[in-house]
Short mmCIF file of C-alpha atoms in Angstrom, two decimals:
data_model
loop_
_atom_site.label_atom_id
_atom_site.label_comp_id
_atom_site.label_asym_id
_atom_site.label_seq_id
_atom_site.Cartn_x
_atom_site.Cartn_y
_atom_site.Cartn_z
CA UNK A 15 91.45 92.36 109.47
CA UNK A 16 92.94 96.01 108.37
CA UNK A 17 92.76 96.25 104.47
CA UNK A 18 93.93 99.15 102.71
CA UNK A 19 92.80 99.92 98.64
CA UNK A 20 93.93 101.19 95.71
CA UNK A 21 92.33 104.63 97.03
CA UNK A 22 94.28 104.80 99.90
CA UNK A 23 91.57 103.84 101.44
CA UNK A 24 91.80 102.06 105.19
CA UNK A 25 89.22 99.32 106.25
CA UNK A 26 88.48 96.95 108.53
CA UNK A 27 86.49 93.75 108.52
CA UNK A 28 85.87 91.03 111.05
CA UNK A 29 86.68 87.37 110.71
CA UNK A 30 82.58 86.49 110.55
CA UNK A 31 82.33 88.90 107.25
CA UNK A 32 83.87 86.29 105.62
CA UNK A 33 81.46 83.72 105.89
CA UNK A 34 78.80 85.81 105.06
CA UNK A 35 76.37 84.74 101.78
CA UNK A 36 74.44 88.05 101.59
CA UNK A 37 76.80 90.70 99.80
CA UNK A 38 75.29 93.52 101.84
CA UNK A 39 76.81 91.79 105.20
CA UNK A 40 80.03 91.28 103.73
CA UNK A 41 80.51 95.13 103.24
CA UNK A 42 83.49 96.69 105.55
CA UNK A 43 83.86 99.54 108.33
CA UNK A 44 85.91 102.55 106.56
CA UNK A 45 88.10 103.82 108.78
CA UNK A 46 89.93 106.33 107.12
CA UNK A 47 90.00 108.03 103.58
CA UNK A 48 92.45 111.26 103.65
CA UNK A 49 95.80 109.88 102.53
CA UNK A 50 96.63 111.79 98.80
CA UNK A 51 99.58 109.19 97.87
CA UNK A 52 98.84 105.54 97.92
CA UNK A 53 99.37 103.03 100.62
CA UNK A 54 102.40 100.39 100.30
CA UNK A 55 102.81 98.79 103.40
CA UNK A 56 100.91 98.87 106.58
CA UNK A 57 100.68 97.43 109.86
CA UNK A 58 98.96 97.13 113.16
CA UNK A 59 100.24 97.41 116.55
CA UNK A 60 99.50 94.33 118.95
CA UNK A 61 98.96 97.01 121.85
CA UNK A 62 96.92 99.70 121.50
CA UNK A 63 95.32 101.19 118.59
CA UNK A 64 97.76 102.22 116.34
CA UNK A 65 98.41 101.47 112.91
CA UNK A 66 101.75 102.65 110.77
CA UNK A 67 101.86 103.02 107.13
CA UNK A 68 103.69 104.18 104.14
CA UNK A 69 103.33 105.44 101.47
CA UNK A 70 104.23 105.80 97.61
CA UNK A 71 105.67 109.86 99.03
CA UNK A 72 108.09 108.39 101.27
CA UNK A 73 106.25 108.98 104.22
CA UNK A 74 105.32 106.89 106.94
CA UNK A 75 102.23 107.95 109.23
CA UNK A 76 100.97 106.55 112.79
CA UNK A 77 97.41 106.31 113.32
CA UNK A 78 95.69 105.95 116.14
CA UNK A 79 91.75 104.25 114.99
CA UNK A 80 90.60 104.58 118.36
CA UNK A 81 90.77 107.89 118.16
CA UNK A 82 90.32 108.76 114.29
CA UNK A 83 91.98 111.87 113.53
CA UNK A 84 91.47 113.71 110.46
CA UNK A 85 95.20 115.33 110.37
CA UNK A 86 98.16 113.10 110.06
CA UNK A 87 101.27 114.40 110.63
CA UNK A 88 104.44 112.27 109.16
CA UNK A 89 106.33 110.65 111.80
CA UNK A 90 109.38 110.37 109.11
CA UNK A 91 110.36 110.99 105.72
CA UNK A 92 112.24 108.76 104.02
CA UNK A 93 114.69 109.63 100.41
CA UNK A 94 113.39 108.57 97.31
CA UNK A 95 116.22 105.72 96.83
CA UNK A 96 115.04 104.99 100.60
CA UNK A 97 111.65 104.45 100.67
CA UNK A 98 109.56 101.75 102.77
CA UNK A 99 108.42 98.67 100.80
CA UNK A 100 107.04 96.76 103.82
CA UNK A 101 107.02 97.57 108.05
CA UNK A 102 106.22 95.27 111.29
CA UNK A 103 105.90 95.69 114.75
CA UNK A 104 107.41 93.52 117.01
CA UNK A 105 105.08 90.95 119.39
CA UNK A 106 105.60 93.19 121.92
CA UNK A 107 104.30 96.55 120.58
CA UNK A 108 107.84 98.08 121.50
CA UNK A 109 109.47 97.78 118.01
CA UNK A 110 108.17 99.37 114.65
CA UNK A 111 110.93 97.82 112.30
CA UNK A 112 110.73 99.26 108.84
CA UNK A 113 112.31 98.13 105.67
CA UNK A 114 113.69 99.91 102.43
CA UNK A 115 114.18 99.77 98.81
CA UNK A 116 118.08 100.23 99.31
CA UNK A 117 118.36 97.51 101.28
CA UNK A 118 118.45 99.43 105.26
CA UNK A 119 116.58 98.76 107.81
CA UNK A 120 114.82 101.59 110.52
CA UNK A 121 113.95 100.34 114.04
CA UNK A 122 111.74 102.96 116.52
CA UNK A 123 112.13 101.77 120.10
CA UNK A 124 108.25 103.61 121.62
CA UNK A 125 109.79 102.51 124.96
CA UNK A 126 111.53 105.65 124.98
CA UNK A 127 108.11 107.71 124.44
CA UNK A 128 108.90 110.88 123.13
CA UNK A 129 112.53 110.67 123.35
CA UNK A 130 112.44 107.47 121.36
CA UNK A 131 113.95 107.81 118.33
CA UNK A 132 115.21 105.40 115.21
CA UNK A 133 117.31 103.05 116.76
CA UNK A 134 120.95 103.05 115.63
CA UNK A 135 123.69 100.16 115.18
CA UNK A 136 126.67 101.81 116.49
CA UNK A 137 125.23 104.81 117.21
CA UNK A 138 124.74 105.36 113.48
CA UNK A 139 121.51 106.48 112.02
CA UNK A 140 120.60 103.16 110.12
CA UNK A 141 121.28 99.24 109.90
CA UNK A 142 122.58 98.00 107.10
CA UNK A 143 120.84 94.67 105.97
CA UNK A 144 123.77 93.68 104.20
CA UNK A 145 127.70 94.03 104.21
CA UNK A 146 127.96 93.09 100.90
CA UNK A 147 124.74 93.43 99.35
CA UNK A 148 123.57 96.81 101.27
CA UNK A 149 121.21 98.09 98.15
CA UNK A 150 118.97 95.38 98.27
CA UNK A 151 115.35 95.84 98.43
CA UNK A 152 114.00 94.04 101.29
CA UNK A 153 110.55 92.48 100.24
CA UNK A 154 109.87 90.37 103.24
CA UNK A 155 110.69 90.83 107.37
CA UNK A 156 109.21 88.37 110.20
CA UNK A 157 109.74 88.96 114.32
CA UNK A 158 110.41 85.86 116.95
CA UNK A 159 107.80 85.73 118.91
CA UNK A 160 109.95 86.81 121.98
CA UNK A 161 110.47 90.02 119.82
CA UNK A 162 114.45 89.45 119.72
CA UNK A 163 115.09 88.86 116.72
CA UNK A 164 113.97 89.87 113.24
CA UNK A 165 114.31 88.00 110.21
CA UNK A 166 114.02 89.88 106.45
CA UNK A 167 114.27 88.83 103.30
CA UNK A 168 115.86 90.88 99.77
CA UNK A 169 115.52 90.51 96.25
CA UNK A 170 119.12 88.82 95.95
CA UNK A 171 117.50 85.73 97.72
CA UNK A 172 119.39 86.47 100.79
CA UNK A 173 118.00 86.16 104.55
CA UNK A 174 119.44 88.39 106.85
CA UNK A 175 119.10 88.24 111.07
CA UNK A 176 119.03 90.82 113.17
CA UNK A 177 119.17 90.36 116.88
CA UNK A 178 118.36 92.66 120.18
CA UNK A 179 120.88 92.26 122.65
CA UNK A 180 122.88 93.83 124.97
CA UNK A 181 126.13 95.86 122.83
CA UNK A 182 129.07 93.27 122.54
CA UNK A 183 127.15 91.12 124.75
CA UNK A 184 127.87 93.09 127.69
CA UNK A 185 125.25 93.50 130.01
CA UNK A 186 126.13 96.63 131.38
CA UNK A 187 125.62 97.90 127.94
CA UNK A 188 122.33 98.95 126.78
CA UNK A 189 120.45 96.81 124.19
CA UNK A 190 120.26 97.56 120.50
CA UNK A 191 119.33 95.63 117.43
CA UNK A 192 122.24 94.31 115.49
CA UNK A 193 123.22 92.29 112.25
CA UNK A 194 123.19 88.50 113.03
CA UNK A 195 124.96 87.15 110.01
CA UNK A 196 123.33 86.81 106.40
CA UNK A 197 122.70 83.94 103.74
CA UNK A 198 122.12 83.20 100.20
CA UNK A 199 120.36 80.11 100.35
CA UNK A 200 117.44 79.92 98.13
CA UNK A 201 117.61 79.77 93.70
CA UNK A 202 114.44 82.06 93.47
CA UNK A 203 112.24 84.96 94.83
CA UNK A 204 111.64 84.09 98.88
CA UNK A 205 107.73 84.24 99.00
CA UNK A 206 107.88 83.08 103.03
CA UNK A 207 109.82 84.12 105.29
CA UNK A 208 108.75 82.84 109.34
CA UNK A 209 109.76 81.84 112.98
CA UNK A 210 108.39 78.74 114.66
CA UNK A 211 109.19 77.14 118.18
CA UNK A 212 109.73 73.45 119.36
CA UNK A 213 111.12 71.29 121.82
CA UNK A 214 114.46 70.41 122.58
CA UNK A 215 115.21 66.61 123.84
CA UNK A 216 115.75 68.96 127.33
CA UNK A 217 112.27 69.90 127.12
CA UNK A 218 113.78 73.85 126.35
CA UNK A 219 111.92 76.00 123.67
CA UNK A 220 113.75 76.68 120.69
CA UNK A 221 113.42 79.69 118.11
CA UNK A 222 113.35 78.16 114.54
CA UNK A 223 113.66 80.01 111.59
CA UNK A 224 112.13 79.11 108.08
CA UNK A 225 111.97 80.17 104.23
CA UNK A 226 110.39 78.90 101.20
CA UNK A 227 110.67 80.79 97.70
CA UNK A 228 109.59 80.08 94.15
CA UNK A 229 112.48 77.10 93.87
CA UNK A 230 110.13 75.34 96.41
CA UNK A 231 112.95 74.81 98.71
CA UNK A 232 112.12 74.99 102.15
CA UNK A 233 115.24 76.08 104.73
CA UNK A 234 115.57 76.16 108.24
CA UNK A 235 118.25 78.76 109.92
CA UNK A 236 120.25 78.59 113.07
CA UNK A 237 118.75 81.13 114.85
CA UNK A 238 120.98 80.57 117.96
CA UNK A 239 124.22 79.35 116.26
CA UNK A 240 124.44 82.10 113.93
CA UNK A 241 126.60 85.16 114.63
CA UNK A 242 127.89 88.64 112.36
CA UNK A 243 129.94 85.85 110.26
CA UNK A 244 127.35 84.15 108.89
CA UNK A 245 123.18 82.72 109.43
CA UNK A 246 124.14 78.89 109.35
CA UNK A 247 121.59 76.82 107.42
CA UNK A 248 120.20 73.69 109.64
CA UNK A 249 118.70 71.65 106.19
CA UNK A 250 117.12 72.25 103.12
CA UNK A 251 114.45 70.12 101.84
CA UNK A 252 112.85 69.89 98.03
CA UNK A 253 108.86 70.58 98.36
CA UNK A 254 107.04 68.33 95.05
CA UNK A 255 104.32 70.02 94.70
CA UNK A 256 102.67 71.66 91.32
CA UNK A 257 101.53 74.85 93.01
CA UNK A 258 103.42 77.90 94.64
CA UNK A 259 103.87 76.91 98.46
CA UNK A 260 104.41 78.80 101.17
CA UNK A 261 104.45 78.83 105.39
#
């Protein structure tokens, strides 16, 4: 596990820590203290060594714990109004998807190595998570585990889909990550926000996509039938329970 404090301080403890008695074992590894604005969102790469993070500057970092270098360069600014409240990498290590506080979201293809850079809908600079909604703040974001889709959640209790695919389905066209279609769905904050698979009566896999917020109303999305029109909602169903759920 990769923890971060309230002195911008990075650590990392393993899963047996936890069922440790003696306080002394339960201590973790530092693995980096040199940050001078604190941490908001952080993540960890699922190949390699890498871990991105933001923070309350605007500035989002890449660092490599394999290595542990005492520089860190920013790898991109963002604007006050624009600033990261939470980031993800894809399943596949190719995508570093990061969200804002006005409501866009930033995609970095490392694919491209050093020519990589934010990928753009359209050939613009950002993607807007909403047409009609675009300032936002995005709170929560979750990738398929095929890493083509990602799902995020705002503050107007909207979930929005974005999908990577080849440009007006074209396959001559190179792929880019595009708006899916948005709802409004739940009466409260989303506090979940996740993809599942199953089984079709064909025996094919199927994506799934799930939220749950503070109305305690869990929804599942068409992640295949949905298109820029609209995310179609499959059901909705009323969780009893006295406690905050989530999934």
């Amino acid at each position: 596990f990769i923890v971060v404090d309230n002195d911008c301080t990075i650590h990392m403890l393993k899963s047996n820590q936890f069922e440790e008695i003696e306080e002394s074992r339960k201590k973790p590894v530092t693995l980096m203290k040199l940050l001078d604005s604190k941490i908001k969102a952080l993540a960890v790469r699922p190949t390699g060594f890498m871990i991105a993070l933001s923070c309350e500057n605007g500035c989002l970092y890449e660092w490599n714990y394999n290595e542990k270098k005492m520089f860190l360069e920013p790898k991109k600014v963002f604007e006050d109004k624009g600033k990261p409240t939470c980031l993800d990498f894809s399943p596949d290590g190719r995508f570093l998807s990061v969200a804002t506080a006005n409501g866009q979201m930033w995609f970095y293809d490392y694919q491209k190595g050093e020519k990589g850079d934010w990928q753009p809908q359209s050939q613009s600079t950002n993607v807007s998570i909403s047409q009609e909604h675009s300032s936002r703040r995005v709170l929560l974001q979750a990738f398929s585990s095929d890493s083509k889709y990602l799902a995020v959640a705002d503050d107007f209790y909207c979930v929005t889909l974005f999908k990577n695919d080849h440009k007006f389905g074209d396959p001559t066209q190179p792929k880019e990550w595009f708006y899916n279609g948005k709802v409004k769905a739940q009466l409260g904050e989303i506090t979940s926000l996740n993809f599942g698979k199953s089984m079709n009566e064909n025996g094919e896999v199927r994506l799934r996509l799930f939220s749950i917020g503070k109305d305690k109303t869990l929804i599942e999305y068409d992640v295949h039938g949905s298109n820029q029109e609209g995310l179609k909602i499959v059901s909705k169903f009323q969780v009893i329970c006295e406690f905050d759920v989530c999934i």
